[in-house]
Coordinates of C-alpha atoms in Angstrom, one line a residue:
M6 CA -0.9 9.9 -31.9
A7 CA -3.1 7.0 -33.0
D8 CA -5.4 5.4 -30.4
Q9 CA -3.6 2.0 -31.0
S10 CA -0.4 3.4 -29.5
N11 CA -1.9 4.6 -26.2
R12 CA -0.2 1.9 -24.2
A13 CA 3.2 2.4 -26.0
H14 CA 2.9 6.2 -25.5
L15 CA 2.2 5.8 -21.8
R16 CA 5.1 3.3 -21.4
A17 CA 7.5 5.9 -23.0
I18 CA 6.2 8.6 -20.6
A19 CA 6.6 6.2 -17.6
I20 CA 10.2 5.3 -18.5
R21 CA 11.2 9.0 -19.0
A22 CA 9.5 9.9 -15.7
M23 CA 11.4 7.1 -13.9
R24 CA 14.7 8.5 -15.1
D25 CA 13.7 12.1 -14.4
R26 CA 13.0 11.1 -10.8
G27 CA 16.2 9.2 -10.2
L28 CA 14.7 5.7 -10.6
D29 CA 16.2 3.1 -12.9
P30 CA 13.6 1.5 -15.2
V31 CA 16.0 -1.3 -16.4
F32 CA 17.7 -4.1 -14.5
P33 CA 21.5 -4.1 -14.9
P34 CA 23.1 -7.1 -16.7
D35 CA 24.8 -8.4 -13.5
A36 CA 21.4 -8.6 -11.7
L37 CA 19.8 -10.4 -14.6
A38 CA 22.8 -12.8 -14.7
Q39 CA 22.4 -13.5 -11.0
V40 CA 18.8 -14.5 -11.5
A41 CA 19.5 -16.5 -14.6
A42 CA 22.0 -18.6 -12.5
M43 CA 19.3 -19.7 -10.0
A44 CA 18.0 -23.1 -10.8
A45 CA 15.0 -23.1 -8.5
A46 CA 13.3 -21.5 -5.5
P47 CA 15.4 -21.6 -2.3
T48 CA 14.6 -24.6 -0.1
S49 CA 16.8 -24.0 3.0
S50 CA 17.5 -21.1 5.3
E51 CA 19.8 -20.4 8.3
E52 CA 17.0 -19.9 10.8
P53 CA 15.0 -22.9 12.0
T54 CA 11.9 -23.7 9.8
R55 CA 8.7 -25.5 10.5
D56 CA 6.7 -27.6 7.9
L57 CA 3.3 -25.9 7.7
R58 CA 2.4 -27.0 4.2
A59 CA -0.7 -28.9 5.4
L60 CA -2.5 -25.7 6.5
L61 CA -5.2 -24.1 4.4
W62 CA -3.0 -21.2 3.3
C63 CA -4.5 -18.8 0.7
S64 CA -3.4 -15.6 -1.0
I65 CA -5.7 -12.6 -1.7
D66 CA -4.4 -10.0 -4.0
N67 CA -5.3 -8.1 -7.2
D68 CA -6.7 -10.2 -10.1
D69 CA -3.5 -10.1 -12.1
S70 CA -0.9 -10.2 -9.3
R71 CA 1.8 -12.8 -9.5
D72 CA 4.2 -11.2 -7.1
L73 CA 2.6 -12.8 -4.0
D74 CA 4.2 -11.6 -0.8
Q75 CA 1.9 -13.1 1.8
L76 CA -0.4 -15.9 2.6
S77 CA -2.8 -16.2 5.6
V78 CA -4.6 -18.9 7.5
A79 CA -6.7 -18.8 10.7
E80 CA -7.8 -21.2 13.4
A81 CA -10.8 -20.6 15.6
L82 CA -10.0 -21.0 19.3
P83 CA -12.2 -21.3 22.4
L84 CA -14.0 -18.2 23.8
G85 CA -14.1 -16.5 20.4
D86 CA -10.3 -16.1 20.0
V87 CA -8.7 -16.6 16.6
K88 CA -5.1 -17.6 15.9
L89 CA -3.9 -15.9 12.7
L90 CA -0.8 -16.8 10.7
V91 CA 0.6 -14.5 8.1
A92 CA 3.4 -16.1 5.9
I93 CA 5.7 -13.6 4.3
A94 CA 7.8 -14.6 1.2
D95 CA 11.4 -15.3 2.2
V96 CA 13.0 -13.0 -0.4
D97 CA 16.3 -12.8 1.6
A98 CA 16.9 -16.5 0.9
A99 CA 17.3 -15.7 -2.8
V100 CA 18.6 -12.1 -2.6
A101 CA 21.7 -11.8 -0.4
K102 CA 22.7 -8.4 1.0
G103 CA 25.1 -6.7 -1.4
S104 CA 24.3 -8.9 -4.3
P105 CA 23.6 -7.3 -7.7
V106 CA 19.9 -7.8 -7.4
D107 CA 20.0 -6.3 -3.9
T108 CA 22.0 -3.3 -5.1
H109 CA 19.4 -2.5 -7.8
A110 CA 16.5 -3.0 -5.3
A111 CA 18.3 -0.7 -2.9
L112 CA 18.5 2.0 -5.6
N113 CA 14.8 2.1 -6.5
T114 CA 13.5 0.7 -3.1
T115 CA 10.0 -0.1 -4.4
S116 CA 8.0 -1.5 -7.3
V117 CA 6.4 1.3 -9.4
Y118 CA 2.9 0.7 -10.7
T119 CA 1.8 2.8 -13.7
P120 CA -1.2 2.3 -16.0
A121 CA 0.7 0.9 -18.9
I122 CA 3.8 -0.8 -17.3
I123 CA 5.0 -2.0 -14.0
F124 CA 8.6 -1.5 -12.9
P125 CA 9.2 -4.4 -10.4
M126 CA 11.7 -3.9 -7.6
L127 CA 13.0 -7.4 -8.3
P128 CA 13.4 -9.2 -11.7
E129 CA 10.2 -10.9 -12.6
R130 CA 11.6 -14.4 -12.4
L131 CA 12.1 -13.8 -8.7
S132 CA 9.1 -11.7 -7.8
T133 CA 6.5 -13.6 -9.8
D134 CA 8.1 -17.1 -9.4
L135 CA 11.1 -18.0 -7.2
T136 CA 10.4 -15.6 -4.4
S137 CA 6.6 -15.4 -4.8
L138 CA 4.3 -17.5 -2.6
A139 CA 3.0 -18.8 -5.9
D140 CA -0.2 -20.9 -6.4
Q141 CA 0.2 -24.6 -5.5
Q142 CA 4.0 -24.2 -4.7
D143 CA 6.1 -25.0 -1.7
R144 CA 8.0 -21.9 -0.5
L145 CA 10.1 -20.7 2.3
S146 CA 8.6 -17.9 4.4
V147 CA 8.8 -16.0 7.6
V148 CA 5.6 -16.5 9.6
I149 CA 4.1 -13.9 11.9
E150 CA 1.6 -15.6 14.3
F151 CA -0.8 -13.8 16.7
V152 CA -3.9 -14.6 18.7
V153 CA -6.8 -12.1 18.4
T154 CA -9.7 -11.9 20.9
S155 CA -13.3 -11.3 19.8
S156 CA -12.8 -7.6 20.8
G157 CA -9.7 -7.2 18.6
E158 CA -7.0 -7.4 21.4
L159 CA -3.7 -9.3 20.6
K160 CA -3.2 -11.9 23.3
S161 CA 0.1 -13.4 22.2
S162 CA 2.4 -13.5 19.2
E163 CA 5.3 -15.4 17.7
V164 CA 7.7 -15.2 14.7
Y165 CA 9.4 -18.1 13.0
G166 CA 10.5 -19.6 9.7
A167 CA 8.3 -22.1 7.9
V168 CA 7.8 -23.9 4.6
V169 CA 4.2 -23.1 3.3
H170 CA 2.0 -24.1 0.3
N171 CA -0.5 -21.8 -1.3
R172 CA -3.6 -23.8 -1.7
A173 CA -5.8 -21.1 -3.3
K174 CA -4.8 -18.0 -5.3
L175 CA -7.7 -15.6 -4.7
A176 CA -8.5 -12.1 -5.8
Y177 CA -9.9 -9.1 -3.9
N178 CA -12.8 -8.5 -6.2
S179 CA -14.3 -11.9 -6.1
V180 CA -13.6 -12.6 -2.4
G181 CA -14.9 -9.1 -1.5
A182 CA -18.1 -9.8 -3.4
W183 CA -18.6 -13.1 -1.7
L184 CA -17.9 -11.8 1.8
T185 CA -20.6 -9.2 1.3
D186 CA -23.1 -11.6 -0.3
G187 CA -22.6 -10.0 -3.7
G188 CA -21.2 -13.0 -5.5
P189 CA -20.4 -16.7 -5.4
L190 CA -17.5 -18.3 -3.6
P191 CA -14.5 -18.1 -6.0
P192 CA -13.8 -21.4 -7.8
A193 CA -10.3 -21.6 -6.4
A194 CA -11.7 -21.4 -2.9
A195 CA -14.6 -23.8 -3.6
A196 CA -12.0 -26.3 -4.8
V197 CA -10.5 -26.5 -1.3
P198 CA -12.7 -28.1 1.4
G199 CA -13.0 -25.8 4.3
M200 CA -11.7 -22.7 2.6
D201 CA -15.0 -20.9 2.8
E202 CA -15.1 -21.2 6.6
Q203 CA -11.4 -20.3 6.6
L204 CA -12.1 -17.0 4.9
R205 CA -15.0 -16.2 7.2
I206 CA -12.8 -16.7 10.3
Q207 CA -10.1 -14.5 8.8
D208 CA -12.7 -11.8 8.0
R209 CA -14.2 -11.9 11.5
A210 CA -10.8 -11.5 13.1
A211 CA -9.9 -8.7 10.7
Q212 CA -13.1 -6.8 11.5
A213 CA -12.4 -7.1 15.3
L214 CA -8.8 -5.7 14.7
D215 CA -10.3 -2.9 12.7
G216 CA -12.9 -2.1 15.3
L217 CA -10.4 -1.9 18.1
R218 CA -8.0 0.4 16.2
A219 CA -11.0 2.6 15.4
Q220 CA -11.7 2.9 19.2
H221 CA -8.0 3.9 19.6
G222 CA -8.2 6.6 17.0
A223 CA -7.4 4.9 13.7
L224 CA -8.5 7.2 10.9
G225 CA -11.3 5.6 8.8
F226 CA -10.6 7.0 5.3
E227 CA -12.5 6.2 2.1
T228 CA -10.5 7.3 -0.8
I229 CA -11.2 7.0 -4.5
E230 CA -8.7 4.6 -6.2
V231 CA -8.7 5.0 -10.0
E232 CA -8.2 2.2 -12.5
T233 CA -7.4 2.7 -16.2
V234 CA -9.3 0.6 -18.7
F235 CA -7.6 -0.7 -21.8
D236 CA -9.1 -2.5 -24.8
G237 CA -5.9 -4.1 -26.1
D238 CA -3.5 -1.2 -26.5
T239 CA -6.3 1.4 -26.6
L240 CA -7.1 3.4 -23.5
N241 CA -10.8 3.6 -23.1
D242 CA -11.5 5.1 -19.7
V243 CA -10.4 6.0 -16.2
R244 CA -12.9 5.1 -13.5
P245 CA -13.1 4.7 -9.7
Q246 CA -12.6 1.3 -8.1
E247 CA -15.2 0.0 -5.7
Q248 CA -14.5 -0.3 -2.0
N249 CA -13.7 -3.8 -1.1
R250 CA -14.1 -6.0 2.0
A251 CA -11.3 -8.4 1.1
K252 CA -8.8 -5.5 0.8
S253 CA -9.9 -4.4 4.3
L254 CA -9.4 -8.0 5.5
I255 CA -5.8 -8.1 4.2
A256 CA -5.0 -4.5 5.3
N257 CA -6.0 -5.3 8.9
L258 CA -4.0 -8.5 9.1
M259 CA -1.0 -6.8 7.7
I260 CA -1.2 -3.9 10.1
A261 CA -1.3 -6.4 13.0
A262 CA 1.5 -8.4 11.5
N263 CA 3.7 -5.3 11.1
G264 CA 3.2 -4.4 14.7
V265 CA 4.2 -7.9 15.8
A266 CA 7.3 -7.7 13.7
A267 CA 8.3 -4.4 15.2
R268 CA 7.8 -5.6 18.8
F269 CA 9.6 -8.9 18.1
L270 CA 12.7 -7.0 17.0
D271 CA 12.6 -4.7 20.0
T272 CA 12.3 -7.6 22.5
R273 CA 15.3 -9.3 20.8
G274 CA 17.4 -6.1 21.1
F275 CA 17.4 -5.3 17.4
P276 CA 16.7 -2.0 15.8
S277 CA 13.8 -1.6 13.4
L278 CA 12.7 0.5 10.5
R279 CA 9.4 2.2 11.3
R280 CA 6.9 3.8 8.9
V281 CA 5.4 6.8 10.6
V282 CA 3.2 9.8 10.2
K283 CA 4.3 11.6 13.3
S284 CA 1.7 14.4 13.5
P285 CA -0.4 16.3 10.9
E286 CA 1.4 18.9 9.0
R287 CA -1.7 21.2 8.8
W288 CA -3.9 20.4 11.8
D289 CA -5.1 24.0 11.7
R290 CA -6.7 23.5 8.2
I291 CA -8.2 20.2 9.3
R292 CA -9.9 22.0 12.2
A293 CA -11.1 24.7 9.8
L294 CA -12.7 22.0 7.6
A295 CA -14.4 20.5 10.6
E296 CA -15.8 23.9 11.6
Q297 CA -17.2 24.4 8.1
L298 CA -19.2 21.2 8.8
G299 CA -20.4 22.3 12.2
E300 CA -17.8 20.3 14.2
K301 CA -15.1 21.4 16.6
L302 CA -11.7 19.6 16.9
P303 CA -9.2 20.3 19.7
A304 CA -6.4 22.8 19.3
A305 CA -3.7 20.0 19.6
A306 CA -3.6 17.2 17.0
D307 CA -5.8 14.3 18.4
S308 CA -6.3 11.1 16.3
L309 CA -9.2 9.9 18.4
A310 CA -11.1 13.2 17.9
L311 CA -10.3 13.2 14.2
A312 CA -11.4 9.6 13.9
G313 CA -14.7 10.4 15.5
F314 CA -15.3 13.3 13.2
L315 CA -14.5 11.2 10.1
Q316 CA -16.9 8.5 11.3
R317 CA -19.7 11.0 11.8
R318 CA -19.2 12.6 8.5
K319 CA -19.2 9.2 6.7
Q320 CA -22.6 8.4 8.3
A321 CA -24.0 11.9 7.6
D322 CA -22.9 12.3 4.0
P323 CA -21.4 9.1 2.5
A324 CA -21.5 10.5 -1.1
T325 CA -19.0 13.3 -0.3
F326 CA -17.0 11.5 2.3
P327 CA -14.3 10.4 -0.2
D328 CA -13.6 14.0 -1.0
L329 CA -13.2 14.8 2.7
S330 CA -11.0 11.8 3.1
I331 CA -8.6 12.9 0.4
S332 CA -8.5 16.5 1.8
V333 CA -7.6 15.2 5.3
I334 CA -5.0 12.8 3.9
R335 CA -3.3 15.6 2.0
L336 CA -3.3 17.8 5.2
L337 CA -1.8 15.0 7.3
G338 CA 1.3 15.0 5.2
R339 CA 3.4 12.2 3.9
G340 CA 4.8 9.4 5.9
E341 CA 8.5 8.6 6.4
Y342 CA 10.8 5.8 7.4
I343 CA 12.8 6.3 10.6
V344 CA 15.0 4.0 12.7
D345 CA 13.8 2.9 16.1
P346 CA 16.8 1.8 18.2
P347 CA 16.2 -1.2 20.6
G348 CA 14.7 -0.2 23.9
A349 CA 13.7 3.3 22.7
E350 CA 10.1 4.6 22.9
P351 CA 8.4 3.7 19.6
P352 CA 7.5 6.7 17.5
G353 CA 3.9 5.6 16.6
H354 CA 1.8 6.1 13.5
F355 CA -0.8 8.9 13.8
G356 CA -3.1 7.7 11.1
L357 CA -3.2 4.0 12.1
A358 CA -3.4 4.6 15.9
V359 CA -0.6 2.1 16.5
R360 CA 2.6 2.6 18.5
D361 CA 4.5 -0.1 16.7
Y362 CA 4.5 -0.2 12.9
S363 CA 7.2 -1.6 10.7
H364 CA 6.9 -2.5 7.0
S365 CA 7.5 -6.2 6.8
T366 CA 4.8 -7.9 4.7
A367 CA 5.8 -7.1 1.1
P368 CA 9.5 -7.9 0.6
N369 CA 9.1 -8.5 -3.2
R370 CA 7.7 -5.0 -3.7
R371 CA 9.3 -2.7 -1.0
Y372 CA 12.9 -2.6 0.1
P373 CA 12.2 -1.6 3.7
D374 CA 10.3 -4.8 4.1
L375 CA 13.3 -6.8 2.8
L376 CA 15.5 -4.9 5.4
T377 CA 13.0 -5.8 8.1
Q378 CA 13.0 -9.4 7.0
R379 CA 16.8 -9.6 7.3
L380 CA 16.6 -8.2 10.8
L381 CA 13.9 -10.8 11.7
K382 CA 15.9 -13.7 10.3
A383 CA 19.1 -12.6 12.0
A384 CA 17.2 -12.5 15.3
L385 CA 15.7 -16.0 14.7
A386 CA 19.1 -17.4 13.8
S387 CA 20.8 -15.8 16.8
H388 CA 23.0 -13.7 14.6
P389 CA 24.0 -10.1 15.2
S390 CA 22.1 -7.4 13.3
P391 CA 23.1 -7.3 9.6
Y392 CA 22.8 -3.5 9.7
A393 CA 24.4 -0.9 12.0
I394 CA 22.2 1.9 13.2
D395 CA 23.9 4.6 11.1
E396 CA 23.6 2.3 8.0
L397 CA 19.9 1.9 8.7
E398 CA 19.4 5.6 9.1
K399 CA 20.9 6.3 5.7
L400 CA 18.7 3.6 4.2
A401 CA 15.6 5.0 5.9
A402 CA 16.2 8.4 4.4
H403 CA 16.9 7.0 1.0
C404 CA 13.7 4.8 1.1
T405 CA 11.6 7.8 2.0
Q406 CA 13.1 9.8 -0.8
Q407 CA 12.7 7.1 -3.4
E408 CA 9.2 6.2 -2.3
D409 CA 8.3 9.8 -2.7
A410 CA 9.8 9.8 -6.2
A411 CA 7.9 6.6 -7.1
N412 CA 4.6 8.1 -6.0
K413 CA 5.3 11.1 -8.2
V414 CA 6.0 8.9 -11.2
E415 CA 2.8 6.9 -10.6
R416 CA 0.8 10.1 -10.2
Q417 CA 2.3 11.7 -13.3
V418 CA 1.6 8.7 -15.6
R419 CA -1.9 8.3 -14.2
K420 CA -2.5 12.0 -15.1
S421 CA -1.1 11.4 -18.6
A422 CA -3.6 8.6 -19.0
A423 CA -6.4 10.8 -17.6
A424 CA -5.3 13.6 -20.0
M425 CA -5.6 11.1 -22.9
V426 CA -9.2 10.3 -21.9
V427 CA -10.3 13.9 -21.4
Q428 CA -8.5 15.8 -24.1
S429 CA -11.7 15.8 -26.2
R430 CA -13.5 17.6 -23.3
V431 CA -11.5 20.8 -23.1
G432 CA -13.9 23.6 -22.5
D433 CA -16.4 21.5 -20.4
Q434 CA -17.3 22.6 -16.9
F435 CA -17.2 20.4 -13.7
D436 CA -17.8 20.6 -10.0
A437 CA -14.5 20.3 -8.2
I438 CA -12.9 20.2 -4.7
V439 CA -9.5 21.7 -3.9
T440 CA -7.1 18.9 -3.0
G441 CA -3.9 20.9 -2.7
A442 CA -3.0 24.5 -2.0
S443 CA 0.6 25.7 -1.5
N444 CA 3.2 27.9 -3.0
K445 CA 3.8 25.1 -5.6
G446 CA 0.2 25.6 -6.9
T447 CA -3.4 24.9 -6.3
Y448 CA -4.9 21.5 -7.3
V449 CA -8.5 20.4 -7.8
R450 CA -10.2 17.1 -8.3
I451 CA -13.4 16.3 -10.3
S452 CA -15.4 13.2 -9.8
D453 CA -16.6 12.2 -13.2
P454 CA -14.2 11.2 -14.6
P455 CA -12.1 11.0 -11.4
I456 CA -9.2 13.1 -12.3
E457 CA -7.0 15.8 -10.6
G458 CA -5.4 18.9 -12.2
R459 CA -4.0 22.3 -11.5
L460 CA -6.2 25.3 -11.0
M461 CA -4.5 28.1 -13.1
N462 CA -6.4 31.1 -11.7
P463 CA -7.1 30.4 -8.0
R464 CA -9.0 33.0 -6.0
A465 CA -7.1 34.5 -3.0
G466 CA -7.6 32.4 0.1
V467 CA -8.8 29.2 -1.6
D468 CA -7.7 26.2 0.4
V469 CA -7.9 22.4 0.7
G470 CA -11.5 21.2 0.9
D471 CA -13.1 24.2 -0.8
R472 CA -15.6 23.5 -3.5
L473 CA -15.6 25.3 -6.9
R474 CA -17.0 25.2 -10.4
V475 CA -14.2 24.8 -12.9
R476 CA -13.6 24.6 -16.6
L477 CA -11.1 22.2 -18.3
S478 CA -8.8 24.6 -20.0
G479 CA -6.1 22.4 -21.5
V480 CA -4.1 19.1 -21.3
N481 CA -0.6 18.0 -22.0
V482 CA -0.4 14.2 -22.3
D483 CA 3.4 14.0 -22.4
R484 CA 3.9 16.0 -19.2
G485 CA 0.8 14.8 -17.4
F486 CA -0.7 18.3 -17.2
I487 CA -4.4 18.8 -16.7
D488 CA -5.3 22.5 -16.3
F489 CA -8.5 24.0 -15.0
Q490 CA -9.8 27.6 -14.7
T491 CA -12.3 28.8 -12.2
A492 CA -15.6 28.9 -14.2

């Protein structure tokens, strides 16, 4: 197939993969009709709202993102404390429970991001406009407010409705470079007096939050995110993305906000949908990896001990630390959504070292976040829960299943793109690390280019974290297959 059709080819692969995994790549006519009938973004909501448009709100997201789910703003307080406000797009105000748009969102449960095409959970007129916290626009939101001490402790928190105004649409790459003295203040931030100091305050609070979670056993991973590089419709390369301070800033604020949301629902007597990794699936193999590196982990799964091990390995050998991170992540196992009834002991999230963790900060992109938003708004409006416990349990199981399916679609299409890039290198040899080993097959990853494939002739006993020399033996672009042989 000609190079010029790379993007079209990958789109066709992605659409087929969506359907094969039980995901719908096309919005139904009734959902599109519902959106077409909306004249403007919602301006009123049942819960009380505050007017916070005067604050220095900004969004920080990917360079090309228009489905903006959250804004943030901070205020320095005495004694080193910081008051942080995270505004979440009020998607529920435009997408009523049981409406056609909601029905489709409940089917897929997530936006799906592939190299050549994005399948948004909501029609684009909503997610990139009417329900997006768009640049220089007034929008309804649910605000999660919390005060952080200089040591990262949360002193107080509050949840409420508000009207907000995005004063600066910023991007991870440019903000991250500026925060680490690697680039100038982005023009959109420079155009707003005080935004530079605003970003510094947010970053300082985020670092404090991160430091405290690390003390409690949060796992400090460093994985290799891969981006595909197109020139028009021609795929040129797959390459690793750089680590980014601005992504860390937002991640830490969102983890804290999600904890506040979960605790707020519990104190109001509402159930919540929690995202958890209960305990590692293969702690025995994680211990074996540590022993190979001269370290000893306890017999029982211990997040604090694992966090310390990861931190020491990152300092000792930063070059190979991403490989170790990926191995440990695979051995921890996948997360799942579960329902936490009001008053019950929260299940906790092993990898984040937090006891309270909902998904609430991306309702344009994830259905569990929209469910959480409806619960929050019902509590704020003094209404009963819009979902019964058994209804939430069915939704939690479905969201876990569909998110798993979406991850498989994304992985398959990324591998199809990688297969396109390396198909001319069949026969070449590479250093590799084993990233998966089960009865379903053995998988390895090479670093240059950063791709993963199946090892067709694994030696007996080979396991996650082992290092090998491999030869690229074949690719199948349509199926996303990249095959290696032990060299």
